[in-house]
């Protein structure tokens, strides 16, 4: 039976026992420009430029409120020098109007100091400045297969495996500064086979689907206080962490993984046995780390729980944008590719 905290019982009783009515407080609020972008070293820059909105306007997705600023001028500066004016790309989904972006041609490099500035005639200006970090390479990944229920089916020439394994991910933290990370494992990956008539003949040569158990690795919960462990069910939801416990040293992440693998040998032997499980270590900017911790605090922490019911100050998500709305963050990704077929065939 899951333990229910006395604090949550008290909050629930308070809410259920009080009288309430719907009203809209007459608080002056002026919409401002909002910038959101996660910039990855070696990849194109995309910036979502929107405006804030009053809650009584509705929901931008379900109510189809258009909060995009499609006439803004968005400028990129690199290392203090003007680089270019970004180009607006239209929404890719007609039902979700918050999916248009401004894109840059410039490919950010590690060490770049980037400044993004947006100006809109109606809502004003906003800007953010960030530095692209250097990647922290993964030294090695060791695998330990705990169970492997594999079979080869001669009638359709396929190999399948349901497995459980543990990944030990080794990396060495740079000692020159405080560093922040996010660990990532893609939960699905495949190699698709297409012949000359691809419209009619498309099939999956290999595929893998996994479920990682992030709750096992203690470093992912370093931000959770002993008191918050009582009421929070956030273990395994966040994979952000700092180097405070191992600065300048090698660290090993221990990640249990369960999954299903399938390989079809029928029509495309040249593509078989090529699939890799990509282990990603993202070296992230301070802004990204602060944003993720504020997101956790507002949704899972005690302060957020109390603020959400009026028993404490509201916890706002961290922003490094001059208008106070949005987050512009950077990361550099190091990837270690595991040949999944070889591991499961051992």
Short mmCIF file of C-alpha atoms in Angstrom, two decimals:
data_model
loop_
_atom_site.label_atom_id
_atom_site.label_comp_id
_atom_site.label_asym_id
_atom_site.label_seq_id
_atom_site.Cartn_x
_atom_site.Cartn_y
_atom_site.Cartn_z
CA UNK A 1 0.00 0.00 0.00
CA UNK A 2 1.38 3.41 -0.96
CA UNK A 3 1.94 5.78 1.96
CA UNK A 4 -0.27 8.91 1.91
CA UNK A 5 1.31 11.89 3.57
CA UNK A 6 -0.56 13.72 6.38
CA UNK A 7 0.21 16.98 4.55
CA UNK A 8 -1.70 15.85 1.46
CA UNK A 9 -4.61 14.65 3.61
CA UNK A 10 -4.73 18.05 5.32
CA UNK A 11 -4.64 19.92 2.00
CA UNK A 12 -7.37 17.71 0.53
CA UNK A 13 -9.59 18.18 3.59
CA UNK A 14 -9.09 21.93 3.46
CA UNK A 15 -10.09 22.06 -0.19
CA UNK A 16 -13.13 19.84 0.20
CA UNK A 17 -14.46 21.58 3.29
CA UNK A 18 -14.33 25.16 2.02
CA UNK A 19 -16.84 27.12 -0.04
CA UNK A 20 -15.80 28.52 -3.37
CA UNK A 21 -17.07 30.53 -6.31
CA UNK A 22 -15.79 31.36 -9.78
CA UNK A 23 -14.43 34.86 -10.29
CA UNK A 24 -11.84 36.64 -12.36
CA UNK A 25 -9.62 38.97 -10.34
CA UNK A 26 -9.26 42.40 -11.91
CA UNK A 27 -5.46 42.35 -11.93
CA UNK A 28 -3.81 44.45 -14.64
CA UNK A 29 -1.66 42.29 -16.91
CA UNK A 30 0.13 43.21 -20.10
CA UNK A 31 1.23 40.37 -22.44
CA UNK A 32 4.95 40.23 -23.16
CA UNK A 33 7.17 38.48 -25.69
CA UNK A 34 8.07 34.89 -24.76
CA UNK A 35 11.13 33.07 -26.15
CA UNK A 36 11.68 29.31 -25.97
CA UNK A 37 14.59 27.43 -27.51
CA UNK A 38 16.80 24.47 -26.71
CA UNK A 39 19.99 24.94 -28.73
CA UNK A 40 22.18 21.90 -29.40
CA UNK A 41 25.77 22.18 -30.58
CA UNK A 42 26.02 21.15 -34.25
CA UNK A 43 22.30 21.49 -34.97
CA UNK A 44 20.17 24.30 -36.44
CA UNK A 45 18.69 26.87 -34.09
CA UNK A 46 14.90 27.03 -33.78
CA UNK A 47 13.20 29.63 -31.60
CA UNK A 48 9.54 29.67 -30.62
CA UNK A 49 8.39 33.29 -30.34
CA UNK A 50 5.02 33.76 -28.69
CA UNK A 51 3.28 36.07 -26.26
CA UNK A 52 1.99 35.48 -22.78
CA UNK A 53 -1.77 35.38 -22.29
CA UNK A 54 -4.30 35.84 -19.54
CA UNK A 55 -5.68 32.54 -18.28
CA UNK A 56 -9.25 33.65 -19.01
CA UNK A 57 -8.43 33.70 -22.75
CA UNK A 58 -8.43 29.90 -22.68
CA UNK A 59 -5.89 27.29 -23.72
CA UNK A 60 -3.72 27.88 -26.83
CA UNK A 61 -3.97 24.22 -27.84
CA UNK A 62 -7.47 23.07 -26.94
CA UNK A 63 -9.10 26.46 -27.59
CA UNK A 64 -6.88 27.20 -30.61
CA UNK A 65 -5.78 30.61 -29.37
CA UNK A 66 -3.08 31.92 -31.66
CA UNK A 67 -0.28 33.24 -29.44
CA UNK A 68 2.42 33.13 -32.14
CA UNK A 69 4.14 36.38 -33.03
CA UNK A 70 4.45 35.85 -36.76
CA UNK A 71 5.54 39.42 -37.53
CA UNK A 72 8.39 39.68 -35.05
CA UNK A 73 11.96 40.46 -36.06
CA UNK A 74 14.22 37.84 -34.50
CA UNK A 75 17.97 38.45 -34.63
CA UNK A 76 20.91 36.17 -33.81
CA UNK A 77 24.24 37.46 -32.51
CA UNK A 78 27.26 35.14 -32.22
CA UNK A 79 30.19 36.07 -29.98
CA UNK A 80 29.02 39.68 -29.88
CA UNK A 81 28.64 40.06 -33.65
CA UNK A 82 25.45 40.25 -35.73
CA UNK A 83 24.94 36.94 -37.52
CA UNK A 84 21.52 36.95 -39.21
CA UNK A 85 17.80 37.60 -39.01
CA UNK A 86 15.90 34.38 -38.44
CA UNK A 87 13.26 33.11 -40.87
CA UNK A 88 9.73 32.23 -39.80
CA UNK A 89 8.55 28.68 -40.57
CA UNK A 90 4.76 28.13 -40.62
CA UNK A 91 2.98 25.77 -38.21
CA UNK A 92 3.42 22.12 -39.12
CA UNK A 93 0.19 21.07 -37.40
CA UNK A 94 -2.97 23.04 -38.33
CA UNK A 95 -4.60 22.04 -35.04
CA UNK A 96 -1.76 23.29 -32.83
CA UNK A 97 -0.96 26.90 -33.62
CA UNK A 98 1.97 27.06 -31.19
CA UNK A 99 4.28 25.07 -33.45
CA UNK A 100 5.70 27.78 -35.72
CA UNK A 101 9.35 28.64 -35.26
CA UNK A 102 11.97 31.12 -36.33
CA UNK A 103 14.99 29.28 -37.74
CA UNK A 104 18.62 30.30 -38.29
CA UNK A 105 21.01 29.08 -40.95
CA UNK A 106 23.96 29.32 -38.57
CA UNK A 107 25.04 26.07 -36.92
CA UNK A 108 26.12 26.75 -33.31
CA UNK A 109 29.51 25.49 -32.19
CA UNK A 110 30.79 24.59 -28.74
CA UNK A 111 31.99 27.69 -26.92
CA UNK A 112 29.78 30.09 -28.91
CA UNK A 113 28.17 32.94 -26.98
CA UNK A 114 24.73 33.38 -28.50
CA UNK A 115 22.28 36.24 -28.09
CA UNK A 116 18.75 36.02 -29.46
CA UNK A 117 16.74 39.22 -29.66
CA UNK A 118 13.08 39.50 -30.68
CA UNK A 119 11.12 42.68 -31.37
CA UNK A 120 7.36 42.85 -31.92
CA UNK A 121 5.45 46.05 -32.68
CA UNK A 122 2.61 45.16 -30.32
CA UNK A 123 4.23 43.32 -27.42
CA UNK A 124 7.70 44.85 -27.26
CA UNK A 125 11.11 43.21 -27.02
CA UNK A 126 12.81 40.25 -25.34
CA UNK A 127 16.25 38.71 -25.50
CA UNK A 128 18.35 35.99 -23.93
CA UNK A 129 22.07 35.23 -23.91
CA UNK A 130 23.60 31.77 -23.51
CA UNK A 131 26.87 29.93 -24.07
CA UNK A 132 27.09 26.56 -25.82
CA UNK A 133 28.94 24.07 -23.57
CA UNK A 134 31.58 21.56 -24.61
CA UNK A 135 30.50 17.90 -24.81
CA UNK A 136 31.56 15.54 -22.04
CA UNK A 137 32.34 12.25 -23.72
CA UNK A 138 31.17 8.89 -22.45
CA UNK A 139 34.26 6.83 -21.54
CA UNK A 140 32.54 3.46 -21.81
CA UNK A 141 29.25 1.64 -21.45
CA UNK A 142 29.22 -1.85 -19.98
CA UNK A 143 26.17 -4.07 -20.34
CA UNK A 144 25.01 -6.85 -18.09
CA UNK A 145 22.15 -8.93 -19.50
CA UNK A 146 20.01 -10.26 -16.64
CA UNK A 147 17.46 -12.13 -18.76
CA UNK A 148 17.09 -12.78 -22.47
CA UNK A 149 14.11 -14.66 -23.83
CA UNK A 150 15.16 -14.89 -27.48
CA UNK A 151 13.82 -16.92 -30.37
CA UNK A 152 14.45 -17.43 -34.06
CA UNK A 153 11.38 -18.07 -36.21
CA UNK A 154 12.32 -19.95 -39.36
CA UNK A 155 8.92 -19.55 -41.00
CA UNK A 156 9.26 -15.76 -41.27
CA UNK A 157 13.03 -15.53 -40.85
CA UNK A 158 13.00 -13.25 -37.79
CA UNK A 159 14.87 -13.05 -34.51
CA UNK A 160 13.16 -11.61 -31.42
CA UNK A 161 14.28 -10.98 -27.87
CA UNK A 162 12.58 -9.82 -24.68
CA UNK A 163 15.33 -8.79 -22.33
CA UNK A 164 16.38 -7.14 -19.10
CA UNK A 165 19.82 -5.61 -18.76
CA UNK A 166 21.79 -3.08 -16.75
CA UNK A 167 23.79 -0.31 -18.39
CA UNK A 168 26.83 1.05 -16.56
CA UNK A 169 27.66 4.39 -18.17
CA UNK A 170 31.12 5.78 -17.34
CA UNK A 171 32.12 9.41 -17.92
CA UNK A 172 34.70 11.80 -16.45
CA UNK A 173 33.58 15.20 -15.23
CA UNK A 174 35.76 18.23 -16.17
CA UNK A 175 37.23 19.73 -13.00
CA UNK A 176 37.51 23.32 -14.21
CA UNK A 177 33.90 24.34 -13.52
CA UNK A 178 30.53 23.31 -12.09
CA UNK A 179 28.81 21.13 -14.68
CA UNK A 180 25.22 20.05 -15.24
CA UNK A 181 23.87 17.09 -17.18
CA UNK A 182 20.77 15.38 -18.53
CA UNK A 183 20.92 11.67 -19.34
CA UNK A 184 18.81 10.31 -22.18
CA UNK A 185 17.93 6.95 -23.69
CA UNK A 186 15.62 6.85 -26.75
CA UNK A 187 12.76 4.49 -25.96
CA UNK A 188 12.26 3.43 -29.59
CA UNK A 189 14.54 3.14 -32.59
CA UNK A 190 14.28 1.32 -35.91
CA UNK A 191 15.90 0.80 -39.28
CA UNK A 192 13.44 0.94 -42.17
CA UNK A 193 13.88 -0.90 -45.44
CA UNK A 194 12.55 0.69 -48.64
CA UNK A 195 12.90 -0.75 -52.13
CA UNK A 196 12.65 1.20 -55.38
CA UNK A 197 8.87 1.24 -55.07
CA UNK A 198 9.02 2.58 -51.54
CA UNK A 199 5.40 3.66 -51.52
CA UNK A 200 4.26 0.05 -51.68
CA UNK A 201 7.20 -1.80 -50.13
CA UNK A 202 8.27 -0.44 -46.77
CA UNK A 203 9.16 -2.69 -43.85
CA UNK A 204 11.12 -2.64 -40.63
CA UNK A 205 14.47 -4.40 -40.79
CA UNK A 206 15.26 -3.93 -37.09
CA UNK A 207 13.58 -2.27 -34.17
CA UNK A 208 14.05 -1.92 -30.43
CA UNK A 209 11.70 -0.60 -27.77
CA UNK A 210 12.96 -0.09 -24.22
CA UNK A 211 11.76 1.03 -20.80
CA UNK A 212 14.58 2.44 -18.64
CA UNK A 213 14.24 2.52 -14.84
CA UNK A 214 15.72 5.87 -13.85
CA UNK A 215 14.58 5.53 -10.22
CA UNK A 216 17.46 3.13 -9.54
CA UNK A 217 20.22 5.74 -10.08
CA UNK A 218 20.60 7.90 -6.91
CA UNK A 219 22.19 10.91 -8.63
CA UNK A 220 18.90 11.65 -10.41
CA UNK A 221 17.23 12.35 -7.05
CA UNK A 222 19.94 14.55 -5.52
CA UNK A 223 17.57 17.56 -5.67
CA UNK A 224 14.84 15.82 -3.64
CA UNK A 225 14.94 16.59 0.09
CA UNK A 226 14.18 13.92 2.74
CA UNK A 227 10.83 15.59 3.53
CA UNK A 228 9.87 15.72 -0.14
CA UNK A 229 10.50 11.99 -0.53
CA UNK A 230 7.42 11.45 1.64
CA UNK A 231 4.95 13.27 -0.61
CA UNK A 232 6.69 13.21 -3.98
CA UNK A 233 6.38 10.45 -6.54
CA UNK A 234 8.97 12.02 -8.86
CA UNK A 235 11.64 9.33 -8.73
CA UNK A 236 12.54 8.31 -12.25
CA UNK A 237 10.81 11.29 -13.91
CA UNK A 238 13.85 13.55 -14.11
CA UNK A 239 17.35 12.66 -15.28
CA UNK A 240 18.96 16.04 -14.62
CA UNK A 241 21.89 16.20 -12.20
CA UNK A 242 24.98 18.17 -11.23
CA UNK A 243 28.61 17.21 -10.60
CA UNK A 244 28.60 18.31 -6.96
CA UNK A 245 29.19 14.78 -5.69
CA UNK A 246 31.96 13.84 -8.16
CA UNK A 247 33.52 17.05 -9.48
CA UNK A 248 36.60 16.28 -11.56
CA UNK A 249 36.19 12.52 -11.15
CA UNK A 250 34.81 9.61 -13.11
CA UNK A 251 31.23 8.64 -12.36
CA UNK A 252 29.20 5.59 -13.31
CA UNK A 253 25.47 5.83 -13.98
CA UNK A 254 23.65 2.54 -13.36
CA UNK A 255 20.50 2.22 -15.49
CA UNK A 256 18.31 -0.92 -15.53
CA UNK A 257 16.59 -1.39 -18.89
CA UNK A 258 13.91 -3.78 -20.08
CA UNK A 259 12.94 -4.06 -23.72
CA UNK A 260 11.97 -5.91 -26.88
CA UNK A 261 14.14 -6.36 -29.98
CA UNK A 262 13.15 -7.67 -33.42
CA UNK A 263 15.24 -8.35 -36.52
CA UNK A 264 13.76 -9.39 -39.87
CA UNK A 265 16.21 -11.15 -42.21
CA UNK A 266 13.83 -11.71 -45.11
CA UNK A 267 14.42 -9.09 -47.81
CA UNK A 268 17.23 -6.91 -46.59
CA UNK A 269 20.20 -8.74 -45.07
CA UNK A 270 22.41 -5.73 -45.76
CA UNK A 271 20.49 -3.75 -43.15
CA UNK A 272 20.34 -6.41 -40.45
CA UNK A 273 22.52 -6.33 -37.35
CA UNK A 274 23.12 -2.58 -37.80
CA UNK A 275 20.82 -1.18 -35.13
CA UNK A 276 22.41 0.53 -32.14
CA UNK A 277 21.03 1.61 -28.80
CA UNK A 278 22.22 5.20 -28.44
CA UNK A 279 23.22 6.27 -24.93
CA UNK A 280 23.18 10.08 -24.70
CA UNK A 281 24.87 12.29 -22.12
CA UNK A 282 23.89 15.95 -22.53
CA UNK A 283 26.18 18.57 -21.01
CA UNK A 284 23.70 21.39 -20.37
CA UNK A 285 23.88 25.10 -19.61
CA UNK A 286 23.19 26.51 -16.16
CA UNK A 287 19.93 28.00 -17.48
CA UNK A 288 18.66 24.59 -18.55
CA UNK A 289 19.52 23.04 -15.19
CA UNK A 290 17.81 25.86 -13.26
CA UNK A 291 14.74 25.56 -15.47
CA UNK A 292 14.44 21.81 -14.95
CA UNK A 293 14.75 22.13 -11.17
CA UNK A 294 12.14 24.89 -11.09
CA UNK A 295 9.84 22.71 -13.21
CA UNK A 296 10.26 19.88 -10.70
CA UNK A 297 9.69 22.24 -7.75
CA UNK A 298 6.49 23.65 -9.25
CA UNK A 299 4.97 20.28 -10.19
CA UNK A 300 6.36 17.80 -7.64
CA UNK A 301 7.95 19.68 -4.72
CA UNK A 302 6.40 20.78 -1.44
CA UNK A 303 6.60 24.49 -2.33
CA UNK A 304 4.75 23.90 -5.57
CA UNK A 305 2.08 21.79 -3.88
CA UNK A 306 1.43 24.43 -1.21
CA UNK A 307 1.54 27.31 -3.70
CA UNK A 308 -0.92 25.55 -5.97
CA UNK A 309 -3.61 25.50 -3.26
CA UNK A 310 -2.95 28.96 -1.87
CA UNK A 311 -1.01 27.89 1.23
CA UNK A 312 2.30 29.29 0.04
CA UNK A 313 3.99 31.38 -2.59
CA UNK A 314 3.50 30.20 -6.16
CA UNK A 315 6.62 28.58 -7.64
CA UNK A 316 7.38 30.02 -11.07
CA UNK A 317 9.49 28.29 -13.68
CA UNK A 318 12.97 29.74 -14.13
CA UNK A 319 13.46 32.12 -17.06
CA UNK A 320 16.60 33.73 -18.47
CA UNK A 321 14.61 35.84 -20.97
CA UNK A 322 14.62 39.59 -20.35
CA UNK A 323 10.80 39.74 -20.38
CA UNK A 324 10.63 37.03 -17.71
CA UNK A 325 8.80 34.62 -20.05
CA UNK A 326 10.39 31.52 -21.55
CA UNK A 327 13.74 29.76 -21.48
CA UNK A 328 16.64 29.76 -23.93
CA UNK A 329 19.08 26.98 -23.08
CA UNK A 330 21.99 25.12 -24.66
CA UNK A 331 23.45 21.63 -24.60
CA UNK A 332 26.18 19.53 -26.18
CA UNK A 333 25.46 15.83 -26.64
CA UNK A 334 27.88 12.91 -26.42
CA UNK A 335 26.58 9.58 -27.74
CA UNK A 336 27.80 6.05 -27.17
CA UNK A 337 26.34 3.54 -29.67
CA UNK A 338 25.72 0.01 -28.41
CA UNK A 339 25.39 -2.73 -31.08
CA UNK A 340 22.24 -4.22 -29.62
CA UNK A 341 22.22 -7.31 -31.84
CA UNK A 342 25.69 -8.37 -30.68
CA UNK A 343 24.78 -7.88 -27.04
CA UNK A 344 21.64 -9.99 -27.24
CA UNK A 345 23.31 -12.68 -29.37
CA UNK A 346 26.16 -13.23 -26.88
#
